[in-house]
mmCIF file of C-alpha atoms in Angstrom:
data_model
loop_
_atom_site.group_PDB
_atom_site.id
_atom_site.type_symbol
_atom_site.label_atom_id
_atom_site.label_comp_id
_atom_site.label_asym_id
_atom_site.label_seq_id
_atom_site.Cartn_x
_atom_site.Cartn_y
_atom_site.Cartn_z
ATOM 1 C CA UNK S 1 -38.336 119.983 60.030
ATOM 2 C CA UNK S 2 -35.846 117.502 61.394
ATOM 3 C CA UNK S 3 -35.956 117.817 65.192
ATOM 4 C CA UNK S 4 -32.384 116.538 65.492
ATOM 5 C CA UNK S 5 -30.968 119.456 63.506
ATOM 6 C CA UNK S 6 -28.707 121.704 65.572
ATOM 7 C CA UNK S 7 -30.253 125.072 66.312
ATOM 8 C CA UNK S 8 -28.213 128.182 65.602
ATOM 9 C CA UNK S 9 -27.297 130.144 68.720
ATOM 10 C CA UNK S 10 -29.168 133.376 69.266
ATOM 11 C CA UNK S 11 -26.756 136.036 68.083
ATOM 12 C CA UNK S 12 -26.419 138.649 70.784
ATOM 13 C CA UNK S 13 -27.047 141.461 71.070
ATOM 14 C CA UNK S 14 -30.494 141.299 69.513
ATOM 15 C CA UNK S 15 -32.625 144.306 68.698
ATOM 16 C CA UNK S 16 -35.593 145.492 70.766
ATOM 17 C CA UNK S 17 -38.103 144.136 68.238
ATOM 18 C CA UNK S 18 -36.693 140.606 68.559
ATOM 19 C CA UNK S 19 -36.615 140.835 72.352
ATOM 20 C CA UNK S 20 -40.233 142.010 72.391
ATOM 21 C CA UNK S 21 -41.279 138.992 70.348
ATOM 22 C CA UNK S 22 -39.245 136.544 72.448
ATOM 23 C CA UNK S 23 -40.642 138.000 75.678
ATOM 24 C CA UNK S 24 -44.252 137.650 74.423
ATOM 25 C CA UNK S 25 -44.743 141.425 74.257
ATOM 26 C CA UNK S 26 -45.462 141.438 70.512
ATOM 27 C CA UNK S 27 -46.938 139.118 67.887
ATOM 28 C CA UNK S 28 -44.268 136.650 66.880
ATOM 29 C CA UNK S 29 -45.208 136.920 63.192
ATOM 30 C CA UNK S 30 -45.709 140.634 62.612
ATOM 31 C CA UNK S 31 -44.532 142.401 65.764
ATOM 32 C CA UNK S 32 -47.933 143.970 66.572
ATOM 33 C CA UNK S 33 -48.206 145.117 70.178
ATOM 34 C CA UNK S 34 -51.756 146.482 70.126
ATOM 35 C CA UNK S 35 -54.877 144.398 70.504
ATOM 36 C CA UNK S 36 -55.366 141.069 72.173
ATOM 37 C CA UNK S 37 -52.256 138.944 72.053
ATOM 38 C CA UNK S 38 -52.917 135.267 72.712
ATOM 39 C CA UNK S 39 -50.536 132.419 73.557
ATOM 40 C CA UNK S 40 -49.114 130.853 70.395
ATOM 41 C CA UNK S 41 -46.783 128.168 71.660
ATOM 42 C CA UNK S 42 -43.028 128.320 71.956
ATOM 43 C CA UNK S 43 -40.026 128.972 69.761
ATOM 44 C CA UNK S 44 -36.581 127.676 70.599
ATOM 45 C CA UNK S 45 -33.085 129.038 70.365
ATOM 46 C CA UNK S 46 -29.822 127.342 71.137
ATOM 47 C CA UNK S 47 -28.292 128.095 74.506
ATOM 48 C CA UNK S 48 -24.864 127.985 72.851
ATOM 49 C CA UNK S 49 -23.907 124.867 74.808
ATOM 50 C CA UNK S 50 -25.808 122.227 72.864
ATOM 51 C CA UNK S 51 -29.100 122.722 74.693
ATOM 52 C CA UNK S 52 -32.102 124.763 73.735
ATOM 53 C CA UNK S 53 -34.017 127.547 75.378
ATOM 54 C CA UNK S 54 -37.785 127.829 74.959
ATOM 55 C CA UNK S 55 -39.544 131.166 74.620
ATOM 56 C CA UNK S 56 -43.341 131.380 75.056
ATOM 57 C CA UNK S 57 -44.668 133.536 72.226
ATOM 58 C CA UNK S 58 -47.950 135.281 71.449
ATOM 59 C CA UNK S 59 -49.861 136.103 68.285
ATOM 60 C CA UNK S 60 -52.243 138.867 67.241
ATOM 61 C CA UNK S 61 -55.762 137.944 66.016
ATOM 62 C CA UNK S 62 -54.576 137.978 62.387
ATOM 63 C CA UNK S 63 -51.858 135.401 63.037
ATOM 64 C CA UNK S 64 -53.305 133.344 65.883
ATOM 65 C CA UNK S 65 -54.471 130.589 63.517
ATOM 66 C CA UNK S 66 -51.024 130.278 61.936
ATOM 67 C CA UNK S 67 -48.897 130.374 65.056
ATOM 68 C CA UNK S 68 -49.504 127.280 67.216
ATOM 69 C CA UNK S 69 -48.445 124.718 64.606
ATOM 70 C CA UNK S 70 -45.575 126.871 63.405
ATOM 71 C CA UNK S 71 -44.293 128.145 66.759
ATOM 72 C CA UNK S 72 -44.333 124.854 68.679
ATOM 73 C CA UNK S 73 -41.638 123.319 66.537
ATOM 74 C CA UNK S 74 -38.168 122.817 67.981
#
């Protein structure tokens, strides 16, 4: 992914599922909230002003292997 590409702004309002994932309350990949959730890096959204906002995300055991490389991208 080209890191210079402009990020789309987070369209508000967002649903509760999206907020749960962005607030590290659910697996970023599948939305699971039960079981151990482990840190899986960050995802980024535009702040609407040309900057970006980082969200620390978590992953369930099924997705923990997939998430760090995928989630830490800008």
